[in-house]
mmCIF file of C-alpha atoms and ligand atoms in Angstrom:
data_model
loop_
_atom_site.group_PDB
_atom_site.id
_atom_site.type_symbol
_atom_site.label_atom_id
_atom_site.label_comp_id
_atom_site.label_asym_id
_atom_site.label_seq_id
_atom_site.Cartn_x
_atom_site.Cartn_y
_atom_site.Cartn_z
ATOM 1 C CA MET A 1 -46.573 64.330 12.118
ATOM 2 C CA VAL A 2 -47.715 67.217 14.342
ATOM 3 C CA PRO A 3 -51.158 65.983 15.457
ATOM 4 C CA VAL A 4 -54.273 68.130 15.386
ATOM 5 C CA ALA A 5 -55.172 66.731 18.827
ATOM 6 C CA ASP A 6 -53.458 64.425 21.332
ATOM 7 C CA LEU A 7 -55.360 63.835 24.555
ATOM 8 C CA SER A 8 -52.716 61.468 25.934
ATOM 9 C CA ARG A 9 -50.440 64.436 26.698
ATOM 10 C CA ARG A 10 -52.950 65.910 29.148
ATOM 11 C CA GLY A 11 -53.895 62.420 30.351
ATOM 12 C CA ARG A 12 -50.330 61.539 31.309
ATOM 13 C CA ARG A 13 -49.884 64.857 33.137
ATOM 14 C CA LEU A 14 -53.021 64.366 35.247
ATOM 15 C CA ALA A 15 -52.970 60.572 35.672
ATOM 16 C CA HIS A 16 -51.402 60.555 39.126
ATOM 17 C CA ALA A 17 -53.665 63.201 40.682
ATOM 18 C CA PHE A 18 -56.668 61.636 38.978
ATOM 19 C CA GLY A 19 -55.785 58.247 40.463
ATOM 20 C CA ALA A 20 -55.874 59.772 43.945
ATOM 21 C CA ALA A 21 -59.238 61.431 43.216
ATOM 22 C CA ALA A 22 -60.699 58.176 41.859
ATOM 23 C CA GLU A 23 -59.597 56.356 45.007
ATOM 24 C CA ARG A 24 -61.181 59.072 47.177
ATOM 25 C CA ILE A 25 -64.496 58.749 45.294
ATOM 26 C CA ALA A 26 -64.468 54.936 45.320
ATOM 27 C CA SER A 27 -63.961 54.738 49.049
ATOM 28 C CA SER A 28 -66.510 57.505 49.782
ATOM 29 C CA GLY A 29 -69.302 55.461 48.206
ATOM 30 C CA HIS A 30 -70.779 58.703 46.843
ATOM 31 C CA PHE A 31 -70.737 58.276 43.076
ATOM 32 C CA LEU A 32 -73.285 60.780 41.725
ATOM 33 C CA LEU A 33 -74.205 64.382 42.611
ATOM 34 C CA GLY A 34 -71.859 64.432 45.577
ATOM 35 C CA PRO A 35 -69.076 66.684 46.872
ATOM 36 C CA GLU A 36 -67.002 66.594 43.660
ATOM 37 C CA THR A 37 -69.904 67.823 41.514
ATOM 38 C CA ASP A 38 -70.812 70.494 44.093
ATOM 39 C CA ALA A 39 -67.209 71.681 44.224
ATOM 40 C CA PHE A 40 -66.832 71.646 40.438
ATOM 41 C CA GLU A 41 -70.009 73.716 40.008
ATOM 42 C CA ARG A 42 -68.709 76.300 42.511
ATOM 43 C CA GLU A 43 -65.214 76.374 41.020
ATOM 44 C CA PHE A 44 -66.370 76.607 37.385
ATOM 45 C CA ALA A 45 -68.863 79.388 38.209
ATOM 46 C CA GLY A 46 -66.071 81.154 40.152
ATOM 47 C CA TRP A 47 -63.618 80.813 37.247
ATOM 48 C CA LEU A 48 -66.196 82.329 34.889
ATOM 49 C CA GLY A 49 -67.328 84.998 37.382
ATOM 50 C CA ALA A 50 -70.856 83.589 37.030
ATOM 51 C CA ALA A 51 -73.686 83.347 39.536
ATOM 52 C CA ASP A 52 -74.335 79.626 39.079
ATOM 53 C CA ALA A 53 -73.263 76.585 37.084
ATOM 54 C CA VAL A 54 -75.256 73.362 36.902
ATOM 55 C CA ALA A 55 -73.278 70.294 35.830
ATOM 56 C CA VAL A 56 -74.941 67.837 33.438
ATOM 57 C CA ASP A 57 -73.909 64.845 31.355
ATOM 58 C CA SER A 58 -73.083 66.578 28.030
ATOM 59 C CA GLY A 59 -73.072 69.842 26.111
ATOM 60 C CA ALA A 60 -76.097 68.753 24.081
ATOM 61 C CA SER A 61 -77.963 68.083 27.351
ATOM 62 C CA ALA A 62 -76.934 71.532 28.631
ATOM 63 C CA LEU A 63 -78.495 73.143 25.551
ATOM 64 C CA GLN A 64 -81.609 70.975 25.750
ATOM 65 C CA LEU A 65 -82.202 71.612 29.449
ATOM 66 C CA ALA A 66 -81.512 75.358 29.159
ATOM 67 C CA MET A 67 -84.119 75.577 26.399
ATOM 68 C CA THR A 68 -86.648 73.496 28.358
ATOM 69 C CA ALA A 69 -86.052 75.621 31.459
ATOM 70 C CA LEU A 70 -86.751 78.718 29.353
ATOM 71 C CA GLY A 71 -90.070 77.274 28.236
ATOM 72 C CA VAL A 72 -89.209 75.980 24.742
ATOM 73 C CA SER A 73 -91.824 73.296 23.995
ATOM 74 C CA PRO A 74 -92.674 70.843 21.199
ATOM 75 C CA GLY A 75 -93.583 72.684 17.992
ATOM 76 C CA ASP A 76 -91.784 75.915 18.998
ATOM 77 C CA GLU A 77 -89.065 77.306 16.748
ATOM 78 C CA VAL A 78 -85.475 77.987 17.778
ATOM 79 C CA ILE A 79 -83.078 79.948 15.570
ATOM 80 C CA VAL A 80 -79.631 78.358 15.224
ATOM 81 C CA PRO A 81 -76.681 79.227 12.978
ATOM 82 C CA ALA A 82 -76.467 77.062 9.860
ATOM 83 C CA PHE A 83 -72.758 76.408 10.475
ATOM 84 C CA THR A 84 -72.090 74.658 13.777
ATOM 85 C CA ALA A 85 -71.632 71.197 15.282
ATOM 86 C CA VAL A 86 -74.770 69.131 14.706
ATOM 87 C CA PRO A 87 -75.636 68.834 18.464
ATOM 88 C CA THR A 88 -76.655 72.522 18.499
ATOM 89 C CA ALA A 89 -79.615 71.568 16.308
ATOM 90 C CA ALA A 90 -80.018 68.065 17.760
ATOM 91 C CA ALA A 91 -80.742 69.601 21.180
ATOM 92 C CA VAL A 92 -83.622 71.589 19.664
ATOM 93 C CA CYS A 93 -85.013 68.450 18.006
ATOM 94 C CA ALA A 94 -84.713 66.491 21.281
ATOM 95 C CA ILE A 95 -87.411 68.755 22.742
ATOM 96 C CA GLY A 96 -89.640 68.283 19.683
ATOM 97 C CA ALA A 97 -88.975 71.903 18.717
ATOM 98 C CA VAL A 98 -87.985 72.992 15.201
ATOM 99 C CA PRO A 99 -84.498 74.347 14.412
ATOM 100 C CA VAL A 100 -84.567 77.315 12.017
ATOM 101 C CA PHE A 101 -81.234 77.753 10.256
ATOM 102 C CA VAL A 102 -79.868 81.265 9.775
ATOM 103 C CA ASP A 103 -76.739 82.025 7.761
ATOM 104 C CA VAL A 104 -73.417 83.031 9.316
ATOM 105 C CA ASP A 105 -71.290 86.130 8.884
ATOM 106 C CA PRO A 106 -68.671 85.232 6.236
ATOM 107 C CA ARG A 107 -65.895 86.873 8.280
ATOM 108 C CA THR A 108 -66.567 85.311 11.680
ATOM 109 C CA ALA A 109 -68.348 81.990 10.908
ATOM 110 C CA THR A 110 -70.851 82.864 13.651
ATOM 111 C CA LEU A 111 -74.567 83.714 13.438
ATOM 112 C CA ASP A 112 -75.188 86.845 11.331
ATOM 113 C CA PRO A 113 -77.260 88.990 13.719
ATOM 114 C CA ALA A 114 -78.575 91.075 10.811
ATOM 115 C CA LEU A 115 -80.473 88.030 9.483
ATOM 116 C CA VAL A 116 -82.162 86.981 12.724
ATOM 117 C CA GLU A 117 -85.194 89.303 12.705
ATOM 118 C CA ALA A 118 -86.252 88.179 9.202
ATOM 119 C CA SER A 119 -86.255 84.519 10.308
ATOM 120 C CA ARG A 120 -88.420 85.118 13.342
ATOM 121 C CA THR A 121 -92.049 83.948 13.317
ATOM 122 C CA ASP A 122 -94.742 84.042 15.977
ATOM 123 C CA ARG A 123 -93.508 80.581 17.082
ATOM 124 C CA THR A 124 -89.863 81.611 17.689
ATOM 125 C CA ARG A 125 -89.041 81.002 21.365
ATOM 126 C CA ALA A 126 -85.239 81.214 21.521
ATOM 127 C CA VAL A 127 -82.107 82.113 19.542
ATOM 128 C CA VAL A 128 -78.881 80.101 19.950
ATOM 129 C CA VAL A 129 -75.616 81.963 19.348
ATOM 130 C CA VAL A 130 -72.671 79.577 18.844
ATOM 131 C CA HIS A 131 -69.187 80.864 19.671
ATOM 132 C CA LEU A 132 -67.679 78.725 16.954
ATOM 133 C CA TYR A 133 -64.052 77.630 17.285
ATOM 134 C CA GLY A 134 -63.874 79.704 20.512
ATOM 135 C CA ARG A 135 -64.518 83.077 18.849
ATOM 136 C CA PRO A 136 -67.259 85.103 20.562
ATOM 137 C CA GLY A 137 -70.198 85.539 18.212
ATOM 138 C CA ASP A 138 -72.294 88.727 18.104
ATOM 139 C CA ILE A 139 -75.407 88.620 20.286
ATOM 140 C CA PRO A 140 -78.446 89.887 18.347
ATOM 141 C CA VAL A 141 -80.559 92.601 19.917
ATOM 142 C CA ILE A 142 -84.001 90.974 20.051
ATOM 143 C CA ASP A 143 -86.790 90.462 22.590
ATOM 144 C CA ILE A 144 -86.483 86.643 22.505
ATOM 145 C CA PRO A 145 -84.352 84.663 25.001
ATOM 146 C CA ILE A 146 -80.796 84.064 23.771
ATOM 147 C CA ILE A 147 -78.896 80.904 24.679
ATOM 148 C CA GLU A 148 -75.162 80.901 24.086
ATOM 149 C CA ASP A 149 -73.598 77.669 22.872
ATOM 150 C CA ALA A 150 -70.134 78.018 24.413
ATOM 151 C CA ALA A 151 -69.258 74.331 23.943
ATOM 152 C CA GLN A 152 -66.055 75.487 22.246
ATOM 153 C CA ALA A 153 -65.578 78.745 24.136
ATOM 154 C CA HIS A 154 -64.671 78.302 27.837
ATOM 155 C CA GLY A 155 -63.394 81.689 28.932
ATOM 156 C CA ALA A 156 -64.276 83.542 25.703
ATOM 157 C CA VAL A 157 -67.527 85.078 26.873
ATOM 158 C CA SER A 158 -68.475 86.944 30.027
ATOM 159 C CA PRO A 159 -71.398 85.465 31.890
ATOM 160 C CA HIS A 160 -74.691 87.305 32.090
ATOM 161 C CA SER A 161 -73.962 89.585 29.125
ATOM 162 C CA GLY A 162 -77.512 89.696 27.870
ATOM 163 C CA SER A 163 -78.207 86.007 27.319
ATOM 164 C CA ALA A 164 -80.534 83.870 29.426
ATOM 165 C CA ALA A 165 -78.113 80.949 29.746
ATOM 166 C CA VAL A 166 -74.769 79.703 28.473
ATOM 167 C CA ALA A 167 -74.270 76.015 27.633
ATOM 168 C CA TYR A 168 -70.832 74.377 27.894
ATOM 169 C CA SER A 169 -69.550 70.996 26.749
ATOM 170 C CA PHE A 170 -66.693 69.117 28.396
ATOM 171 C CA TYR A 171 -66.236 66.649 25.556
ATOM 172 C CA PRO A 172 -62.604 65.484 25.909
ATOM 173 C CA THR A 173 -61.106 67.649 23.131
ATOM 174 C CA LYS A 174 -62.729 70.878 24.365
ATOM 175 C CA ASN A 175 -60.639 73.620 26.043
ATOM 176 C CA LEU A 176 -62.001 72.316 29.355
ATOM 177 C CA GLY A 177 -62.094 68.657 28.347
ATOM 178 C CA GLY A 178 -63.401 65.783 30.436
ATOM 179 C CA ILE A 179 -62.286 62.194 30.754
ATOM 180 C CA GLY A 180 -65.720 61.310 29.404
ATOM 181 C CA ASP A 181 -68.789 63.338 28.536
ATOM 182 C CA GLY A 182 -70.011 66.335 30.500
ATOM 183 C CA GLY A 183 -71.615 69.736 30.203
ATOM 184 C CA ALA A 184 -72.926 72.656 32.233
ATOM 185 C CA VAL A 185 -75.595 75.327 32.153
ATOM 186 C CA VAL A 186 -74.367 78.687 33.437
ATOM 187 C CA THR A 187 -76.960 81.307 34.236
ATOM 188 C CA GLY A 188 -77.679 84.337 36.387
ATOM 189 C CA ASN A 189 -81.350 83.400 36.472
ATOM 190 C CA ALA A 190 -82.031 81.461 39.692
ATOM 191 C CA GLY A 191 -85.273 80.044 38.264
ATOM 192 C CA VAL A 192 -83.471 78.621 35.230
ATOM 193 C CA ALA A 193 -80.732 77.101 37.412
ATOM 194 C CA ALA A 194 -83.301 75.491 39.715
ATOM 195 C CA ALA A 195 -85.250 74.113 36.741
ATOM 196 C CA VAL A 196 -82.090 72.564 35.222
ATOM 197 C CA ARG A 197 -81.240 71.002 38.607
ATOM 198 C CA ARG A 198 -84.692 69.358 38.650
ATOM 199 C CA LEU A 199 -84.663 68.362 34.998
ATOM 200 C CA ARG A 200 -81.262 66.626 35.263
ATOM 201 C CA VAL A 201 -82.710 64.148 37.810
ATOM 202 C CA HIS A 202 -85.883 62.984 36.072
ATOM 203 C CA GLY A 203 -87.789 66.155 37.053
ATOM 204 C CA MET A 204 -87.678 65.108 40.727
ATOM 205 C CA THR A 205 -88.240 67.728 43.455
ATOM 206 C CA GLU A 206 -88.144 65.482 46.526
ATOM 207 C CA GLN A 207 -87.423 61.785 46.955
ATOM 208 C CA TYR A 208 -89.503 59.985 44.265
ATOM 209 C CA VAL A 209 -91.809 62.940 43.588
ATOM 210 C CA HIS A 210 -91.737 64.061 39.927
ATOM 211 C CA PRO A 211 -93.854 67.116 39.021
ATOM 212 C CA GLU A 212 -92.102 67.349 35.618
ATOM 213 C CA ILE A 213 -91.350 64.716 32.987
ATOM 214 C CA SER A 214 -87.637 64.478 32.281
ATOM 215 C CA GLN A 215 -84.789 61.982 32.167
ATOM 216 C CA ASN A 216 -81.330 61.362 33.597
ATOM 217 C CA PHE A 217 -78.789 64.054 32.666
ATOM 218 C CA ARG A 218 -76.434 63.652 35.670
ATOM 219 C CA MET A 219 -72.676 64.192 35.638
ATOM 220 C CA SER A 220 -70.649 61.536 37.466
ATOM 221 C CA GLU A 221 -68.436 62.321 40.462
ATOM 222 C CA VAL A 222 -65.459 60.876 38.573
ATOM 223 C CA GLU A 223 -66.016 63.318 35.706
ATOM 224 C CA ALA A 224 -66.375 66.262 38.101
ATOM 225 C CA ALA A 225 -63.130 65.300 39.885
ATOM 226 C CA TRP A 226 -61.238 65.191 36.564
ATOM 227 C CA LEU A 227 -62.643 68.579 35.508
ATOM 228 C CA ARG A 228 -61.560 70.091 38.845
ATOM 229 C CA LEU A 229 -57.991 69.049 37.998
ATOM 230 C CA CYS A 230 -58.276 70.644 34.532
ATOM 231 C CA LEU A 231 -59.669 73.978 35.710
ATOM 232 C CA PRO A 232 -56.648 75.648 37.437
ATOM 233 C CA PRO A 233 -54.403 75.624 34.314
ATOM 234 C CA LEU A 234 -57.228 76.564 31.900
ATOM 235 C CA SER A 235 -56.517 80.318 31.730
ATOM 236 C CA ASP A 236 -52.853 79.698 30.903
ATOM 237 C CA GLU A 237 -53.838 77.030 28.379
ATOM 238 C CA ASN A 238 -56.227 79.418 26.639
ATOM 239 C CA SER A 239 -53.406 81.989 26.443
ATOM 240 C CA ARG A 240 -51.098 79.359 24.979
ATOM 241 C CA ARG A 241 -53.712 78.506 22.314
ATOM 242 C CA ALA A 242 -54.097 82.208 21.413
ATOM 243 C CA ALA A 243 -50.311 82.682 21.218
ATOM 244 C CA THR A 244 -50.010 79.630 18.950
ATOM 245 C CA ALA A 245 -52.732 80.941 16.637
ATOM 246 C CA GLN A 246 -50.997 84.324 16.573
ATOM 247 C CA ARG A 247 -47.735 82.637 15.496
ATOM 248 C CA TYR A 248 -49.522 80.915 12.612
ATOM 249 C CA ARG A 249 -51.331 84.057 11.480
ATOM 250 C CA ALA A 250 -48.161 86.126 11.603
ATOM 251 C CA ALA A 251 -46.263 83.474 9.629
ATOM 252 C CA ALA A 252 -48.952 83.204 6.948
ATOM 253 C CA PRO A 253 -50.757 86.511 6.421
ATOM 254 C CA HIS A 254 -51.447 85.398 2.836
ATOM 255 C CA LEU A 255 -53.990 82.817 4.066
ATOM 256 C CA ARG A 256 -57.687 83.533 4.817
ATOM 257 C CA TRP A 257 -58.236 83.279 8.594
ATOM 258 C CA GLN A 258 -61.351 83.454 10.742
ATOM 259 C CA GLU A 259 -61.625 87.122 11.755
ATOM 260 C CA PRO A 260 -59.699 87.657 15.016
ATOM 261 C CA HIS A 261 -61.303 88.741 18.292
ATOM 262 C CA ALA A 262 -59.568 89.865 21.493
ATOM 263 C CA ASP A 263 -61.336 87.150 23.520
ATOM 264 C CA HIS A 264 -60.949 84.263 21.045
ATOM 265 C CA VAL A 265 -59.857 81.135 22.969
ATOM 266 C CA TYR A 266 -58.937 79.152 19.842
ATOM 267 C CA HIS A 267 -60.633 75.855 20.487
ATOM 268 C CA GLN A 268 -59.765 75.562 16.812
ATOM 269 C CA CYS A 269 -57.460 77.706 14.700
ATOM 270 C CA VAL A 270 -59.136 77.690 11.298
ATOM 271 C CA VAL A 271 -58.161 78.841 7.848
ATOM 272 C CA ARG A 272 -60.249 78.846 4.650
ATOM 273 C CA VAL A 273 -58.875 77.437 1.421
ATOM 274 C CA ALA A 274 -60.406 76.927 -2.020
ATOM 275 C CA ASP A 275 -58.884 73.486 -2.700
ATOM 276 C CA ARG A 276 -59.053 71.796 0.679
ATOM 277 C CA ALA A 277 -57.927 68.319 -0.342
ATOM 278 C CA SER A 278 -54.754 69.593 -2.002
ATOM 279 C CA PHE A 279 -53.978 72.043 0.858
ATOM 280 C CA ARG A 280 -54.332 69.311 3.487
ATOM 281 C CA GLN A 281 -52.225 66.899 1.451
ATOM 282 C CA ARG A 282 -49.430 69.469 1.032
ATOM 283 C CA LEU A 283 -49.393 70.060 4.801
ATOM 284 C CA ALA A 284 -49.511 66.319 5.535
ATOM 285 C CA ASP A 285 -46.521 65.860 3.191
ATOM 286 C CA VAL A 286 -44.468 68.120 5.489
ATOM 287 C CA GLY A 287 -45.733 66.527 8.709
ATOM 288 C CA VAL A 288 -48.631 68.784 9.685
ATOM 289 C CA GLY A 289 -51.914 67.112 10.626
ATOM 290 C CA THR A 290 -55.205 68.917 9.959
ATOM 291 C CA ALA A 291 -58.929 68.292 10.453
ATOM 292 C CA VAL A 292 -62.233 69.623 9.130
ATOM 293 C CA HIS A 293 -64.806 71.161 11.471
ATOM 294 C CA TYR A 294 -67.264 70.704 9.765
ATOM 295 C CA PRO A 295 -67.577 69.366 6.213
ATOM 296 C CA LEU A 296 -71.325 70.085 5.928
ATOM 297 C CA ALA A 297 -73.518 73.005 6.981
ATOM 298 C CA LEU A 298 -76.739 72.037 8.787
ATOM 299 C CA THR A 299 -78.633 72.812 5.574
ATOM 300 C CA GLN A 300 -76.572 70.037 3.921
ATOM 301 C CA GLN A 301 -76.766 67.411 6.696
ATOM 302 C CA PRO A 302 -78.831 64.441 5.520
ATOM 303 C CA GLY A 303 -80.822 64.294 8.774
ATOM 304 C CA TYR A 304 -81.355 68.041 9.097
ATOM 305 C CA ALA A 305 -81.783 69.430 5.556
ATOM 306 C CA GLN A 306 -85.548 68.953 6.045
ATOM 307 C CA PHE A 307 -85.501 72.037 8.317
ATOM 308 C CA ALA A 308 -83.844 74.356 5.771
ATOM 309 C CA ARG A 309 -85.929 77.390 4.809
ATOM 310 C CA ALA A 310 -83.739 80.225 3.528
ATOM 311 C CA ALA A 311 -80.531 79.569 1.567
ATOM 312 C CA CYS A 312 -77.389 79.715 3.721
ATOM 313 C CA PRO A 313 -74.574 80.234 1.181
ATOM 314 C CA GLN A 314 -72.035 81.573 3.699
ATOM 315 C CA ALA A 315 -72.447 78.551 5.982
ATOM 316 C CA GLU A 316 -72.009 76.207 3.030
ATOM 317 C CA ALA A 317 -68.931 78.118 1.840
ATOM 318 C CA TRP A 318 -67.346 77.777 5.301
ATOM 319 C CA ALA A 319 -68.153 74.056 5.285
ATOM 320 C CA ALA A 320 -66.514 73.664 1.878
ATOM 321 C CA GLU A 321 -63.340 75.579 2.745
ATOM 322 C CA CYS A 322 -62.504 75.254 6.471
ATOM 323 C CA VAL A 323 -59.332 73.546 7.679
ATOM 324 C CA SER A 324 -58.394 73.231 11.385
ATOM 325 C CA LEU A 325 -54.686 73.402 12.269
ATOM 326 C CA PRO A 326 -52.875 71.883 15.290
ATOM 327 C CA CYS A 327 -53.627 74.313 18.165
ATOM 328 C CA PHE A 328 -53.811 72.599 21.547
ATOM 329 C CA PRO A 329 -51.888 73.787 24.606
ATOM 330 C CA GLU A 330 -49.610 70.754 24.936
ATOM 331 C CA LEU A 331 -47.976 71.349 21.529
ATOM 332 C CA THR A 332 -44.262 71.874 22.042
ATOM 333 C CA ASP A 333 -42.532 75.069 20.918
ATOM 334 C CA ALA A 334 -40.749 73.017 18.243
ATOM 335 C CA GLU A 335 -44.070 71.690 16.930
ATOM 336 C CA VAL A 336 -45.581 75.187 16.795
ATOM 337 C CA THR A 337 -42.518 76.458 14.920
ATOM 338 C CA HIS A 338 -42.718 73.531 12.513
ATOM 339 C CA VAL A 339 -46.382 74.276 11.711
ATOM 340 C CA ALA A 340 -45.734 78.037 11.399
ATOM 341 C CA GLU A 341 -42.871 77.411 8.940
ATOM 342 C CA ALA A 342 -45.011 75.022 6.899
ATOM 343 C CA LEU A 343 -47.840 77.593 6.754
ATOM 344 C CA ALA A 344 -45.420 80.338 5.656
ATOM 345 C CA ARG A 345 -44.518 78.227 2.622
ATOM 346 C CA VAL A 346 -47.916 76.804 1.672
ATOM 347 C CA SER A 347 -50.216 78.640 -0.719
ATOM 348 C CA GLU A 348 -53.971 78.359 -0.726
HETATM 349 C C1 PLP B 401 -70.736 73.931 19.134
HETATM 350 C C2 PLP B 401 -71.105 72.669 19.869
HETATM 351 N N1 PLP B 401 -72.325 72.584 20.426
HETATM 352 C C3 PLP B 401 -72.694 71.496 21.117
HETATM 353 C C4 PLP B 401 -71.848 70.432 21.288
HETATM 354 C C5 PLP B 401 -72.338 69.228 22.021
HETATM 355 O O1 PLP B 401 -71.554 68.884 23.095
HETATM 356 P P1 PLP B 401 -71.496 67.346 23.610
HETATM 357 O O2 PLP B 401 -70.712 66.577 22.601
HETATM 358 O O3 PLP B 401 -70.818 67.472 24.930
HETATM 359 O O4 PLP B 401 -72.905 66.894 23.721
HETATM 360 C C6 PLP B 401 -70.566 70.478 20.744
HETATM 361 C C7 PLP B 401 -69.569 69.385 20.907
HETATM 362 O O5 PLP B 401 -69.656 68.337 20.401
HETATM 363 C C8 PLP B 401 -70.183 71.627 20.007
HETATM 364 O O6 PLP B 401 -68.956 71.721 19.455
#
């Protein structure tokens, strides 16, 4: 079976270098917010061409702290696309703010910018644009701070292109995937970066002085060291993902694909099918693994449906029909060919 993900392939490649880094950290005695985290922040910002990157403990924390730094407070509203990973909305709820779901563009699966203005109220404080599956979403033109959720889109979006902050996740399966949890806030706004640096350490400004109420959102030195090993090959890996997706699309033009984009980094390569169970079974029968990201829109999630206002039929249609195909950089050429041949033969 060609797997839809296999982290052991990257793990085995990096194990030796990671062992040396772990030994270096253990004997330094500096386990948190030390030289590895400093270096990772510099290197990740440099790779993106960004002014600053602040490392935190997860992508959801990155979103939460970016919003807090931008002044989102309990009771405020934040617009989020109705089709995304749940943590996009969970981060809003963590502040005590209210997520307002807006439908997605049926072609791109990302926030439909034409619907944003109508969902705005006098309590709207931010808009989150999610670059779902690694495809850059359209940034709405609006006088409210935009936060980009680039958890799935390392390298797909230029920094400082009109948004106030970009949040990244380093969850292990992501394009830049950690050996545990991690995230980062990338911003050109020095005030936002400084606020996130305070908020990630309990709102502390000097030893045991806490002007703001916050919690622990620190990244560990071990995580930062692993991510530093993953960064140098990331551009080539993103190209490999895009080339794999291109093979699949060329082999199966009869299928319904997420609309392409020149900067798509293919965290997932996704196709839409009417009868998902049968389609997945037919691929499994010929040795092709698949996954579903995600089976429910936020309007359909048991814990989040309470926030639904307007109907979001396009988000729910994506949730009903999406299928993710094997598209990670360590796939062998033979595996990619096998999947492409299977797709050429399978009907929707
Ligand atoms: C689009 C999106 N936003 C936010 C997150 C949250 O990231 P994390 O799992 O690192 O908290 C994820 C990943 O799970 C994601 O895919």
